[in-house]
mmCIF file of N, CA and C in Angstrom:
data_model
loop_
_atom_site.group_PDB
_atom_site.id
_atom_site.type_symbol
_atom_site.label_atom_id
_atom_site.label_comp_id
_atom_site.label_asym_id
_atom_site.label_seq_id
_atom_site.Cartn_x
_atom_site.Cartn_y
_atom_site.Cartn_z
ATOM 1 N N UNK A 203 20.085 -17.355 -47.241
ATOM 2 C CA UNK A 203 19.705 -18.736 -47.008
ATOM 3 C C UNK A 203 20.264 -19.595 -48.128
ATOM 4 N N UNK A 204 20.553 -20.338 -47.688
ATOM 5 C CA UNK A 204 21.903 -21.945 -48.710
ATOM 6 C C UNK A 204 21.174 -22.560 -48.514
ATOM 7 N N UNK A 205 21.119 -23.410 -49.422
ATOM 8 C CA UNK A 205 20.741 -24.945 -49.348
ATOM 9 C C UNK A 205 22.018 -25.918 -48.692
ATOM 10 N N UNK A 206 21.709 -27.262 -47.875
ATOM 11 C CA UNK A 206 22.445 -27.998 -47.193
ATOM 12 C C UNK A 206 23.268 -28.925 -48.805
ATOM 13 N N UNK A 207 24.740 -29.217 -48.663
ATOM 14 C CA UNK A 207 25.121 -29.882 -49.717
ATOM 15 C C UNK A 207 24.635 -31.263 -50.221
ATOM 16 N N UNK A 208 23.365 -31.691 -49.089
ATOM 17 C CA UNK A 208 22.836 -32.968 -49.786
ATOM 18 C C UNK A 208 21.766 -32.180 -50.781
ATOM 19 N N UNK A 209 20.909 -31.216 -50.644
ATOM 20 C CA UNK A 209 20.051 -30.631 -51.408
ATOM 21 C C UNK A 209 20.263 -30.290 -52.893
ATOM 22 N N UNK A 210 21.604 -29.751 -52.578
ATOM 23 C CA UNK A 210 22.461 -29.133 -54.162
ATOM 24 C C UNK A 210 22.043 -30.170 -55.244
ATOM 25 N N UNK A 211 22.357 -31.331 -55.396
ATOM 26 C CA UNK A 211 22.140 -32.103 -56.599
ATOM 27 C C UNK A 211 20.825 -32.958 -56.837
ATOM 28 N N UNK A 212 19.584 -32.280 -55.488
ATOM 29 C CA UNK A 212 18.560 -32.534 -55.740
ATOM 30 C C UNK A 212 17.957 -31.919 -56.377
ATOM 31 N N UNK A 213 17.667 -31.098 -57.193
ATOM 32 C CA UNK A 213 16.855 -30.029 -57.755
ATOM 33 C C UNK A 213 17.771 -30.009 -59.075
ATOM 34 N N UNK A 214 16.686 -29.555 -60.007
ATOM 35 C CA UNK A 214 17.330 -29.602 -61.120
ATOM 36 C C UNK A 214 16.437 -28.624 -62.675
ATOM 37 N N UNK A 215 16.712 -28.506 -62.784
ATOM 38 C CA UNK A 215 15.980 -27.444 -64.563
ATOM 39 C C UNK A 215 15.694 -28.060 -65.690
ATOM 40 N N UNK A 216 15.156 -28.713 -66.084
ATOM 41 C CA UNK A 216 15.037 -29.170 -67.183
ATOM 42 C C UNK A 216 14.668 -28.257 -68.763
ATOM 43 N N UNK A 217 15.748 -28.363 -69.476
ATOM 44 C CA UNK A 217 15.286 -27.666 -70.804
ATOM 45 C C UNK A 217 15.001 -28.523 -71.797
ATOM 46 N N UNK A 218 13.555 -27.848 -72.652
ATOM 47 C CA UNK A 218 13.128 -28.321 -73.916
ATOM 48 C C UNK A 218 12.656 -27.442 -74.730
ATOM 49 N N UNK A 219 12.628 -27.274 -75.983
ATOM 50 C CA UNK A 219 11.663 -26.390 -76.841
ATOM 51 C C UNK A 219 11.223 -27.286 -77.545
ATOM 52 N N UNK A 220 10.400 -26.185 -78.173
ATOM 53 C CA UNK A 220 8.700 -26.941 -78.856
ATOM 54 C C UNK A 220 8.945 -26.092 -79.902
ATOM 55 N N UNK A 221 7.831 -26.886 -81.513
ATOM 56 C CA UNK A 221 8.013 -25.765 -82.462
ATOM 57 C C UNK A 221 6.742 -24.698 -82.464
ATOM 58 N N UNK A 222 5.507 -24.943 -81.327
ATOM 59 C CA UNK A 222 4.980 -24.364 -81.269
ATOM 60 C C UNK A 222 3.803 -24.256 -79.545
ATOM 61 N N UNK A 223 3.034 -23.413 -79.543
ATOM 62 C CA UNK A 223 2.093 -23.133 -78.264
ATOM 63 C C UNK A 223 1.908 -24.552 -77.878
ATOM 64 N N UNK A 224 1.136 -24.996 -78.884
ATOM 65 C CA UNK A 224 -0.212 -25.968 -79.025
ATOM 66 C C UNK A 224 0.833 -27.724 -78.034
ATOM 67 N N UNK A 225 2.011 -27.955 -78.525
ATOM 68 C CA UNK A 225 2.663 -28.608 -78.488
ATOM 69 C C UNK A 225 3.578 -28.475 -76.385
ATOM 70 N N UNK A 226 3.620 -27.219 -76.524
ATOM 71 C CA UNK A 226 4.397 -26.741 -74.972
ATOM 72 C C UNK A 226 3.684 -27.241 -73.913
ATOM 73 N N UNK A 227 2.136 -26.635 -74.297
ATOM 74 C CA UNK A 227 1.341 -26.814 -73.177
ATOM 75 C C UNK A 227 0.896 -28.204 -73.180
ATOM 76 N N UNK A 228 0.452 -29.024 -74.015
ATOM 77 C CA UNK A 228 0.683 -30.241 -73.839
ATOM 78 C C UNK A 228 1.843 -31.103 -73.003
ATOM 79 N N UNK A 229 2.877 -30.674 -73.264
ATOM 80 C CA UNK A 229 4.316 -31.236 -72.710
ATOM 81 C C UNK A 229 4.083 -30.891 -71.344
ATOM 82 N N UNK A 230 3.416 -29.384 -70.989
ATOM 83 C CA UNK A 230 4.099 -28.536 -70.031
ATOM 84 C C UNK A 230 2.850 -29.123 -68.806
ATOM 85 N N UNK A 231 1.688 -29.786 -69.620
ATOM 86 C CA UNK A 231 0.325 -30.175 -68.358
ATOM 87 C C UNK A 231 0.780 -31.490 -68.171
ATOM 88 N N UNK A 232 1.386 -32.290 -68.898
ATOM 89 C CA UNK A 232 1.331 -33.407 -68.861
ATOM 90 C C UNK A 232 2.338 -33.846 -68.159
ATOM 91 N N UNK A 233 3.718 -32.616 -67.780
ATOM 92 C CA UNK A 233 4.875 -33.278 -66.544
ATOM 93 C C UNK A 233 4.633 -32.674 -65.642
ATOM 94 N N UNK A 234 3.469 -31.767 -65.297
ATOM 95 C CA UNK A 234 2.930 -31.487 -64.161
ATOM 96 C C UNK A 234 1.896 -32.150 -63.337
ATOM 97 N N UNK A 235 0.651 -32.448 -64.571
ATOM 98 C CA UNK A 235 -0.139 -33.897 -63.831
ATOM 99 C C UNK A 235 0.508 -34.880 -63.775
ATOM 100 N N UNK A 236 1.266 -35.535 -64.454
ATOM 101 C CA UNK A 236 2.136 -36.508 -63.587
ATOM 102 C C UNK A 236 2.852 -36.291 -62.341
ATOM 103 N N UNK A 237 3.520 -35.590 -61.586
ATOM 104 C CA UNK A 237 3.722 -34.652 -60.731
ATOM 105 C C UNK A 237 5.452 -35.170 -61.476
ATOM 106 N N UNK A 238 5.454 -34.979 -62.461
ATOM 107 C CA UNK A 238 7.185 -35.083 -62.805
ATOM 108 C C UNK A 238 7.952 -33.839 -62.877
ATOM 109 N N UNK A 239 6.825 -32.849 -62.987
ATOM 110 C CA UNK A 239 8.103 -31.376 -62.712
ATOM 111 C C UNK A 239 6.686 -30.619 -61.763
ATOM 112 N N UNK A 240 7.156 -30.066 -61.048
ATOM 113 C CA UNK A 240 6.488 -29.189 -60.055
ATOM 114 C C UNK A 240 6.158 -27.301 -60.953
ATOM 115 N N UNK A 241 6.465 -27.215 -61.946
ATOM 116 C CA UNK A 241 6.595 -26.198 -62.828
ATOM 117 C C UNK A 241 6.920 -25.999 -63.890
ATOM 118 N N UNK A 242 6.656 -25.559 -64.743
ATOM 119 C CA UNK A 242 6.840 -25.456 -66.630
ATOM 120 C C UNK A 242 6.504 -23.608 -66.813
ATOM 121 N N UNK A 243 7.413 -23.619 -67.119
ATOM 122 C CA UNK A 243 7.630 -22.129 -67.748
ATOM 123 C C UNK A 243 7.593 -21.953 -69.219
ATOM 124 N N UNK A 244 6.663 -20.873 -70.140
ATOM 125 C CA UNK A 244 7.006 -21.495 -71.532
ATOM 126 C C UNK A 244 7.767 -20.170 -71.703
ATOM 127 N N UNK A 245 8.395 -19.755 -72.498
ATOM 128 C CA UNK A 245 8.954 -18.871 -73.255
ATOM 129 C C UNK A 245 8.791 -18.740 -74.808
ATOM 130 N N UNK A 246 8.475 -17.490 -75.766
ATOM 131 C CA UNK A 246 8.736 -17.746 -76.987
ATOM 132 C C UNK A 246 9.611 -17.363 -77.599
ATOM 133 N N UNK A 247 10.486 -18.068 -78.186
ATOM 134 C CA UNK A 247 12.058 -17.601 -78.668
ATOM 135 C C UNK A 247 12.254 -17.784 -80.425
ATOM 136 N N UNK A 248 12.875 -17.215 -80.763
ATOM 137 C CA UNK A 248 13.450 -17.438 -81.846
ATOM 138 C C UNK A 248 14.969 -18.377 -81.819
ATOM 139 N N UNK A 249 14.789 -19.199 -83.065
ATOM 140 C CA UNK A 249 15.945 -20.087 -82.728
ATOM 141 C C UNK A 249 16.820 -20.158 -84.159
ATOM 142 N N UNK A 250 18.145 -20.330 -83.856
ATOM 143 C CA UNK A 250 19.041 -20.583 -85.111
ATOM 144 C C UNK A 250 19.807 -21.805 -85.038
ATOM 145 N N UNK A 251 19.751 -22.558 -85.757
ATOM 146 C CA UNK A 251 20.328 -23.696 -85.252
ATOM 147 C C UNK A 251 20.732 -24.764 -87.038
ATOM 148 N N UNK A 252 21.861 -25.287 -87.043
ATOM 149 C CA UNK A 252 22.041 -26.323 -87.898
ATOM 150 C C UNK A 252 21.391 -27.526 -88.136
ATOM 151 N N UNK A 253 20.769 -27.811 -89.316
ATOM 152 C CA UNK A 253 19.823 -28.916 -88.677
ATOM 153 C C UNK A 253 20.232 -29.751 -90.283
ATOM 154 N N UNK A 254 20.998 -30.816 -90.561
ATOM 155 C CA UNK A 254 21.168 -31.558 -91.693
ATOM 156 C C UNK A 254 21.702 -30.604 -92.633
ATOM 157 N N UNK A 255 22.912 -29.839 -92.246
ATOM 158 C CA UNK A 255 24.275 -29.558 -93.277
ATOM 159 C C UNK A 255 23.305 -27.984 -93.376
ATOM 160 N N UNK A 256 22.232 -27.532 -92.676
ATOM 161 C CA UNK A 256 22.038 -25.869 -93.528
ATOM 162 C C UNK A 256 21.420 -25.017 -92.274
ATOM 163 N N UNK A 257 21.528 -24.141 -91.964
ATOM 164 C CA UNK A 257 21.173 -23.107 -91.083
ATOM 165 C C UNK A 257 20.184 -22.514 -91.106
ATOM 166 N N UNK A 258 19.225 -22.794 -89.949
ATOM 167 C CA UNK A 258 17.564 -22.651 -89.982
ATOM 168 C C UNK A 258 17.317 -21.898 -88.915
ATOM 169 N N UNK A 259 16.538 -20.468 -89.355
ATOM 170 C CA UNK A 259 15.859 -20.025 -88.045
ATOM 171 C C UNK A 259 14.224 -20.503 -87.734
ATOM 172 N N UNK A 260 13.728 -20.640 -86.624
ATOM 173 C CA UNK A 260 12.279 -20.575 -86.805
ATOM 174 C C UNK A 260 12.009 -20.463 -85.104
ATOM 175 N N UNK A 261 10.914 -19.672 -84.864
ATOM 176 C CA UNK A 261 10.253 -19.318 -83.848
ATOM 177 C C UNK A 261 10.186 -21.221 -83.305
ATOM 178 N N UNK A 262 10.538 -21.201 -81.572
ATOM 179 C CA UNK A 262 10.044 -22.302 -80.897
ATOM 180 C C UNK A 262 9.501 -21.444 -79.607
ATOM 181 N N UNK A 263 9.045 -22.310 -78.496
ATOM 182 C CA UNK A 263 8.593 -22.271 -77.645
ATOM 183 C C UNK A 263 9.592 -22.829 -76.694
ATOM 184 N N UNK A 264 10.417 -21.809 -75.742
ATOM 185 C CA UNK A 264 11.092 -22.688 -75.041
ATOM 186 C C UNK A 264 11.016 -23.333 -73.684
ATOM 187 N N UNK A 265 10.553 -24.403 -73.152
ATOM 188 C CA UNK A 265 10.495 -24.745 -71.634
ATOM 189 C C UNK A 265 11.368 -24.591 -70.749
ATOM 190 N N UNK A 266 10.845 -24.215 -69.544
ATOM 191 C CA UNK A 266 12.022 -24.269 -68.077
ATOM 192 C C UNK A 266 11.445 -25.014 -67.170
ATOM 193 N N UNK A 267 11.580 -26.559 -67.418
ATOM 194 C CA UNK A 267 10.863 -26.974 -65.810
ATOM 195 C C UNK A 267 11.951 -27.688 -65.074
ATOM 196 N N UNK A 268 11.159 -27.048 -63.981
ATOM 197 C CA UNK A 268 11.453 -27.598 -62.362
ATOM 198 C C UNK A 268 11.218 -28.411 -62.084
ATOM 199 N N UNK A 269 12.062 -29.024 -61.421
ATOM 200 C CA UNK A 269 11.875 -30.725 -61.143
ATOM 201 C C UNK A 269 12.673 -31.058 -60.247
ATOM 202 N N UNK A 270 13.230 -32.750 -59.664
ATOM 203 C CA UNK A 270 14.093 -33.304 -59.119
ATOM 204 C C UNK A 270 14.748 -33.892 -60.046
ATOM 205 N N UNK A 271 16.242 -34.175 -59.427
ATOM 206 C CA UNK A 271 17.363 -35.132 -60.466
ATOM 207 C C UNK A 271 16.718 -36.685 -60.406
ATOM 208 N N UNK A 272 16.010 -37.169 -59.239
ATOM 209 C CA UNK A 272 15.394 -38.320 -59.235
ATOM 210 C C UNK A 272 14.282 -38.462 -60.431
ATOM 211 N N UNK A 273 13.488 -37.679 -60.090
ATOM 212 C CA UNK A 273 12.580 -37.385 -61.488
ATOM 213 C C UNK A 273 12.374 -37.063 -62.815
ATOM 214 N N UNK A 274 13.566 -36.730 -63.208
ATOM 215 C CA UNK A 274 14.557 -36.171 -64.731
ATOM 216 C C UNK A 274 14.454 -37.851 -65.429
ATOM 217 N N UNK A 275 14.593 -38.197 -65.409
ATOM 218 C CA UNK A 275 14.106 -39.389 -66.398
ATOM 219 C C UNK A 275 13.135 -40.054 -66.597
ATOM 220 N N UNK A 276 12.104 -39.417 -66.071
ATOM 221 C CA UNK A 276 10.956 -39.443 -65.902
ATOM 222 C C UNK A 276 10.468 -38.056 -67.044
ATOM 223 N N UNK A 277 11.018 -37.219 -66.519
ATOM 224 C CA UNK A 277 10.766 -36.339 -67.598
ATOM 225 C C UNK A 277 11.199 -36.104 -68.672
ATOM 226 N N UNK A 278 12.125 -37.044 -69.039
ATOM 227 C CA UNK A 278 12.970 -37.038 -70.258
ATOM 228 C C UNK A 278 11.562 -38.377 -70.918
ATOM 229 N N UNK A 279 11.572 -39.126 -70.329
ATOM 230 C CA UNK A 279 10.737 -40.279 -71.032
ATOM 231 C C UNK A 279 9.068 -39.409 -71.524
ATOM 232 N N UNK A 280 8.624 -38.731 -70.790
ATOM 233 C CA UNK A 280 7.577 -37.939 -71.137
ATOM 234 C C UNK A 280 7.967 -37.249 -72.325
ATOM 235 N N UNK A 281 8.366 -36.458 -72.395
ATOM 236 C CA UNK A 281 9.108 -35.540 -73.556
ATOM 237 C C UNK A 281 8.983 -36.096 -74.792
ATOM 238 N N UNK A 282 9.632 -37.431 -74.503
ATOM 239 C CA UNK A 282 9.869 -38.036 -76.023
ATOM 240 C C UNK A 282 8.785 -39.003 -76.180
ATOM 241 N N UNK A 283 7.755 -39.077 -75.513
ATOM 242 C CA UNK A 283 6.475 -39.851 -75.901
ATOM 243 C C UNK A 283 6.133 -39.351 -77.035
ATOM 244 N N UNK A 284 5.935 -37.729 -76.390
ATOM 245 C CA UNK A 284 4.857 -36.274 -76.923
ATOM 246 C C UNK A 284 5.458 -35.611 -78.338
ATOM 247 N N UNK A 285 6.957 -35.196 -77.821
ATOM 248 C CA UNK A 285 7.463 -34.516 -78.833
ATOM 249 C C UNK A 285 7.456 -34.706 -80.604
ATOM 250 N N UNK A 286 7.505 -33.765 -81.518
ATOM 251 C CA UNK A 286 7.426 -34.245 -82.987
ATOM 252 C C UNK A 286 8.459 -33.753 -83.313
ATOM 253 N N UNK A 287 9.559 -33.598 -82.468
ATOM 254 C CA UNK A 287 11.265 -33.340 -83.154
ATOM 255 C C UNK A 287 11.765 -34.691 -83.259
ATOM 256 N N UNK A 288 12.737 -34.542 -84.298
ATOM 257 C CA UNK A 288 13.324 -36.148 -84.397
ATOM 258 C C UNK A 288 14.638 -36.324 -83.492
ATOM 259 N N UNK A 289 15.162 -35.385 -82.818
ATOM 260 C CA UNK A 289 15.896 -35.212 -81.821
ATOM 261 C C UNK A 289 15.727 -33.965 -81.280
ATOM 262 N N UNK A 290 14.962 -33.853 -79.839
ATOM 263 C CA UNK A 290 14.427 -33.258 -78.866
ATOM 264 C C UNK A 290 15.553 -32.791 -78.298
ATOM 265 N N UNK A 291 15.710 -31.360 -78.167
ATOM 266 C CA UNK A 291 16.644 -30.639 -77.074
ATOM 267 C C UNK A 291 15.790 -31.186 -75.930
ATOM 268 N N UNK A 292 16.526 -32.106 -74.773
ATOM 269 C CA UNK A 292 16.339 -32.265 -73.538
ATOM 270 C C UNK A 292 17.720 -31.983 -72.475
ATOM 271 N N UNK A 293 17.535 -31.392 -72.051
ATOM 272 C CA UNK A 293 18.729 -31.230 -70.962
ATOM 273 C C UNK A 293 18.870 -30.682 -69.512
ATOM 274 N N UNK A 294 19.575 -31.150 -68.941
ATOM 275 C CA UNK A 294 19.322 -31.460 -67.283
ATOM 276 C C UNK A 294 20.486 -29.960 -67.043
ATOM 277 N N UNK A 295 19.728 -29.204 -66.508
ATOM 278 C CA UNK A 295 21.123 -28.007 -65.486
ATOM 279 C C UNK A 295 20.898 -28.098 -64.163
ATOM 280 N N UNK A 296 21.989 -28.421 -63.039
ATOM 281 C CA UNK A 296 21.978 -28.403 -61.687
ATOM 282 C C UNK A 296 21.512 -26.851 -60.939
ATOM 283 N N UNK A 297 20.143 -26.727 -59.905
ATOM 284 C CA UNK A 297 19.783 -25.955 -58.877
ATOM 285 C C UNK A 297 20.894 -25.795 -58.213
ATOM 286 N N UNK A 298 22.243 -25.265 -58.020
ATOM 287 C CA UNK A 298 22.569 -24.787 -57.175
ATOM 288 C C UNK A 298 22.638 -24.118 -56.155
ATOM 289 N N UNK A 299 21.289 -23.578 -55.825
ATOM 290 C CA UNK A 299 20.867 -22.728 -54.339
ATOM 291 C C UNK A 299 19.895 -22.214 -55.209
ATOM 292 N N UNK A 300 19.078 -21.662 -54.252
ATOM 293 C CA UNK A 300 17.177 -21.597 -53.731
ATOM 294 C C UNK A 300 16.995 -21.090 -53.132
ATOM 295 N N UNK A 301 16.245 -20.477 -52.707
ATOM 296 C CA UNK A 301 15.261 -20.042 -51.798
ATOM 297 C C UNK A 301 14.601 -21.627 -50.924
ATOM 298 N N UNK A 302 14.878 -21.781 -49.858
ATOM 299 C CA UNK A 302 14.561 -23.516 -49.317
ATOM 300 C C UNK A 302 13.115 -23.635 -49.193
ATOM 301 N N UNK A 303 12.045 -22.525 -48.854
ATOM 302 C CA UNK A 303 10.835 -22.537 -49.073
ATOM 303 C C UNK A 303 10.263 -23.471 -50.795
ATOM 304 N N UNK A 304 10.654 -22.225 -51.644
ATOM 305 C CA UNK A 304 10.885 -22.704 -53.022
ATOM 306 C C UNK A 304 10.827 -24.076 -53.652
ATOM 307 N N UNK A 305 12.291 -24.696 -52.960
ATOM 308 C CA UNK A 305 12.696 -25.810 -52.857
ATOM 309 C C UNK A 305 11.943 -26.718 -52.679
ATOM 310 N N UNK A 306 11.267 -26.647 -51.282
ATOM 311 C CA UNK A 306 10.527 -27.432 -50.898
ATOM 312 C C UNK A 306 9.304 -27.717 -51.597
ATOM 313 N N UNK A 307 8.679 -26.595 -52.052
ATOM 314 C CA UNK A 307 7.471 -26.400 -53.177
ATOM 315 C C UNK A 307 8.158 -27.498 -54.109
ATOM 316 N N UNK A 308 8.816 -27.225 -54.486
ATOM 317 C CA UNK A 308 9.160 -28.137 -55.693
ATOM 318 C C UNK A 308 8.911 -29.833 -55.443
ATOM 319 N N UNK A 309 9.664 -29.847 -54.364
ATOM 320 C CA UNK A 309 9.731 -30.950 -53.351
ATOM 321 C C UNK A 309 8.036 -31.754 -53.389
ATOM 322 N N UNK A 310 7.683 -31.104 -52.777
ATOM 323 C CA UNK A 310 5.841 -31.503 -52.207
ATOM 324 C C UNK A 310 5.133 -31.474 -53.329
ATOM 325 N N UNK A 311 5.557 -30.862 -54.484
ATOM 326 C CA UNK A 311 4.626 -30.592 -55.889
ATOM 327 C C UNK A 311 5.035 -31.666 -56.899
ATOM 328 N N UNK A 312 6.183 -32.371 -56.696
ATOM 329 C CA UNK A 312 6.218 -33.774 -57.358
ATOM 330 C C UNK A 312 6.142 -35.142 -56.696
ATOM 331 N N UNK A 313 5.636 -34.866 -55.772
ATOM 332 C CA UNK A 313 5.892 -36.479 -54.551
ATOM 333 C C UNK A 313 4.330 -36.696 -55.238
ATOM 334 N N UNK A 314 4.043 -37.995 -55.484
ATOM 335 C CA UNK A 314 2.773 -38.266 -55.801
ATOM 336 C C UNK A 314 1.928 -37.905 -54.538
#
């Protein structure tokens, strides 16, 4: 089962990490009661990353939510209400095919 090519650039992933629990689930209830992502996945990762000229590891929390491309700036504006990074990994990856059941969940779980 495919999704139809108007569907393809409806659906979309949104990534963010957090530097901790306390912070995810906040992010992660708050674009779901809004109905701005239909799902939040947390993950806990370790991260390495350059941050002002020196190389830092530290445990984050990483998000996977589900959402629409209509609704992605919606969830980008949430993000950066909440967040305490001074520049927030936010970033949009295209659903390219689904399960259309799935889909639709996603669909019906962000329509107010």
């Amino acid at each position: 089962m495919t999704m139809d090519k108007d569907q393809s650039a409806t659906f979309v992933m949104g990534i963010t990490a957090c530097p901790d629990q306390d912070y995810a689930r906040k992010i992660a209830r708050l674009l779901v009661r809004k109905h701005a992502a239909a799902c939040v996945q947390l993950f806990s990762i370790e991260s390495v990353y350059r941050w002002e000229g020196k190389v830092t590891e530290e445990p984050e929390v990483l998000l996977l939510i589900k959402t629409t491309a209509a609704l992605f700036p919606k969830v980008t504006e949430l993000i950066r209400e909440m967040h305490p990074y001074e520049v927030p990994e936010i970033i949009q990856l295209p659903i390219s095919d689904g399960l259309p059941a799935y889909l639709d969940w996603i669909r019906d779980s962000t329509e107010p």
